[in-house]
Coordinates of C-alpha atoms in Angstrom, one line a residue:
M195 CA 0.2 -0.3 0.4
A196 CA 1.8 3.7 -1.4
N197 CA 0.2 6.5 0.5
H198 CA 0.2 9.9 -2.1
L199 CA 0.8 13.1 -0.1
T200 CA -1.1 15.8 -1.9
R201 CA 0.7 19.4 -0.5
F202 CA -3.0 21.4 -0.6
N203 CA -2.0 25.3 -1.7
P204 CA -5.2 27.3 0.0
F205 CA -4.2 29.9 -2.0
G206 CA -4.0 28.4 -5.6
D207 CA -7.4 29.3 -6.4
L208 CA -5.8 33.0 -6.7
A209 CA -3.7 32.3 -9.4
G210 CA -5.1 35.3 -11.2
F211 CA -3.2 37.5 -8.4
E212 CA 0.2 35.8 -9.6
S213 CA 1.3 39.3 -11.7
L214 CA 0.7 41.0 -8.7
R215 CA 3.8 39.2 -6.6
G216 CA 5.9 40.9 -8.9
V217 CA 5.2 44.4 -7.0
D218 CA 7.1 43.5 -4.2
D219 CA 9.8 42.9 -6.0
F220 CA 9.2 46.4 -7.4
F221 CA 9.4 47.5 -2.9
N222 CA 12.4 44.9 -2.2
R223 CA 14.9 46.7 -5.0
F224 CA 14.9 50.4 -3.1
P225 CA 17.6 51.1 -0.4
L226 CA 16.4 51.4 3.0
A227 CA 14.6 54.7 4.1
S228 CA 17.2 56.3 5.2
A229 CA 19.2 56.5 2.2
L230 CA 16.2 57.3 -0.1
S231 CA 16.1 60.7 2.5
G232 CA 19.0 61.6 1.6
R233 CA 20.4 61.1 5.0
A234 CA 22.6 57.5 4.6
D235 CA 25.7 59.3 6.5
E236 CA 23.9 60.5 9.3
P237 CA 24.8 58.9 12.4
R238 CA 23.2 56.8 14.4
L239 CA 22.8 57.2 18.2
N240 CA 24.1 53.3 19.9
I241 CA 24.4 53.1 23.2
D242 CA 25.7 50.1 25.9
V243 CA 24.3 49.7 28.7
T244 CA 25.5 47.5 31.9
E245 CA 24.5 47.6 35.3
T246 CA 26.5 47.0 38.5
E247 CA 24.6 46.6 42.3
Q248 CA 25.0 50.7 43.0
A249 CA 25.1 51.8 39.3
Y250 CA 24.3 51.7 35.5
A251 CA 27.5 52.6 33.0
V252 CA 25.4 54.0 29.6
K253 CA 28.0 54.5 26.6
A254 CA 26.5 56.5 23.3
E255 CA 28.3 56.6 20.7
V256 CA 28.1 60.6 19.4
P257 CA 30.4 61.2 16.4
G258 CA 31.3 63.9 15.5
A259 CA 29.2 65.9 18.7
R260 CA 30.5 68.1 21.0
K261 CA 29.5 68.1 24.2
E262 CA 27.3 71.6 24.0
D263 CA 25.6 69.3 21.0
V264 CA 24.4 66.5 23.8
K265 CA 21.5 66.7 26.0
V266 CA 20.9 64.1 28.9
S267 CA 18.0 64.2 30.9
I268 CA 17.1 62.0 34.4
E269 CA 12.9 61.4 35.2
G270 CA 12.6 58.6 37.9
N271 CA 14.4 55.3 35.3
V272 CA 14.2 56.8 32.1
V273 CA 16.8 58.0 30.1
S274 CA 16.7 60.4 27.5
I275 CA 19.8 61.0 25.8
R276 CA 19.5 64.3 22.9
V277 CA 22.4 64.9 20.0
E278 CA 21.6 67.8 18.2
K279 CA 24.4 68.7 15.4
T280 CA 25.1 71.0 12.2
R281 CA 27.8 70.6 9.9
E282 CA 28.6 71.8 7.1
D283 CA 31.2 70.4 4.0
V284 CA 32.7 72.5 1.6
E285 CA 34.9 72.0 -1.4
K286 CA 36.8 74.7 -2.7
E287 CA 39.4 74.7 -5.5
G288 CA 41.3 77.6 -6.0
E289 CA 38.6 80.2 -4.9
T290 CA 35.6 78.7 -6.7
V291 CA 33.6 76.4 -4.6
L292 CA 32.6 73.3 -6.2
R293 CA 30.0 71.1 -3.4
R294 CA 28.6 72.6 -0.8
E295 CA 26.6 70.6 1.9
R296 CA 24.6 71.2 4.8
Y297 CA 23.6 68.6 7.7
H298 CA 21.3 69.4 10.5
G299 CA 19.9 66.8 12.6
V300 CA 18.9 65.2 15.6
Q301 CA 19.3 62.3 17.5
M302 CA 17.3 61.0 20.4
R303 CA 17.8 57.9 22.4
R304 CA 15.2 57.4 25.3
F305 CA 15.0 54.1 27.3
S306 CA 13.7 52.9 30.4
L307 CA 16.0 51.3 33.5
G308 CA 15.3 48.5 35.7
H309 CA 15.7 51.4 38.7
D310 CA 15.5 54.7 39.5
I311 CA 18.2 56.7 39.1
D312 CA 19.6 59.2 42.0
A313 CA 19.7 62.0 39.3
G314 CA 21.9 64.2 42.1
G315 CA 24.6 61.8 41.7
A316 CA 24.4 61.2 37.8
I317 CA 27.8 62.0 35.7
A318 CA 27.5 62.5 32.0
R319 CA 31.3 63.1 29.8
C320 CA 31.6 63.4 26.6
A321 CA 34.7 63.0 24.6
D322 CA 36.0 61.3 21.5
G323 CA 32.7 60.7 20.2
V324 CA 31.5 58.5 23.0
L325 CA 29.2 60.1 25.9
E326 CA 29.5 58.3 29.1
L327 CA 26.9 57.9 32.1
T328 CA 27.0 57.0 35.5
L329 CA 23.5 56.5 37.2
P330 CA 23.9 55.3 40.4
K331 CA 20.9 54.1 41.4
K332 CA 18.4 56.1 43.8
T333 CA 17.9 55.2 47.1
S334 CA 15.3 58.4 48.0
D335 CA 12.9 60.4 46.3
Q336 CA 14.3 62.8 44.0
G337 CA 12.7 64.5 40.7
A338 CA 13.6 65.1 37.8
R339 CA 16.9 66.6 36.5
Q340 CA 18.9 67.4 33.1
L341 CA 22.7 66.6 33.2
D342 CA 25.7 68.8 32.4
I343 CA 28.1 67.7 30.0
Q344 CA 31.4 67.7 31.5

């Protein structure tokens, strides 16, 4: 006795729509949305978070940002990092401007941690394109605070 299995295709009756399958392929040929918007070189705000019993340590990549461009605020267990940058590239040959490009953008990252943060003891440093935050865990009731970048 031989068993014959037939694969059931619930969409087999929709063969008339086969020509529409090319629509998906059309959209898959495009690069990511960031490249379409002309901001493929826009930096992303990547973070690393580590934890000890006393504090959280956060490292965020902020390439090309000055400490004046970076704002960090803490409210309870929510940390917000905002980087606003303006960049202008100019290529000159002699005194004739051949190309001029400008970029102004804001990257923002907001995330919550497992414990409330002691905003009074929090420290922020920015150097060499890296923002480092030391965020001690809260032991008493405190309000929101914006950090000064050192």
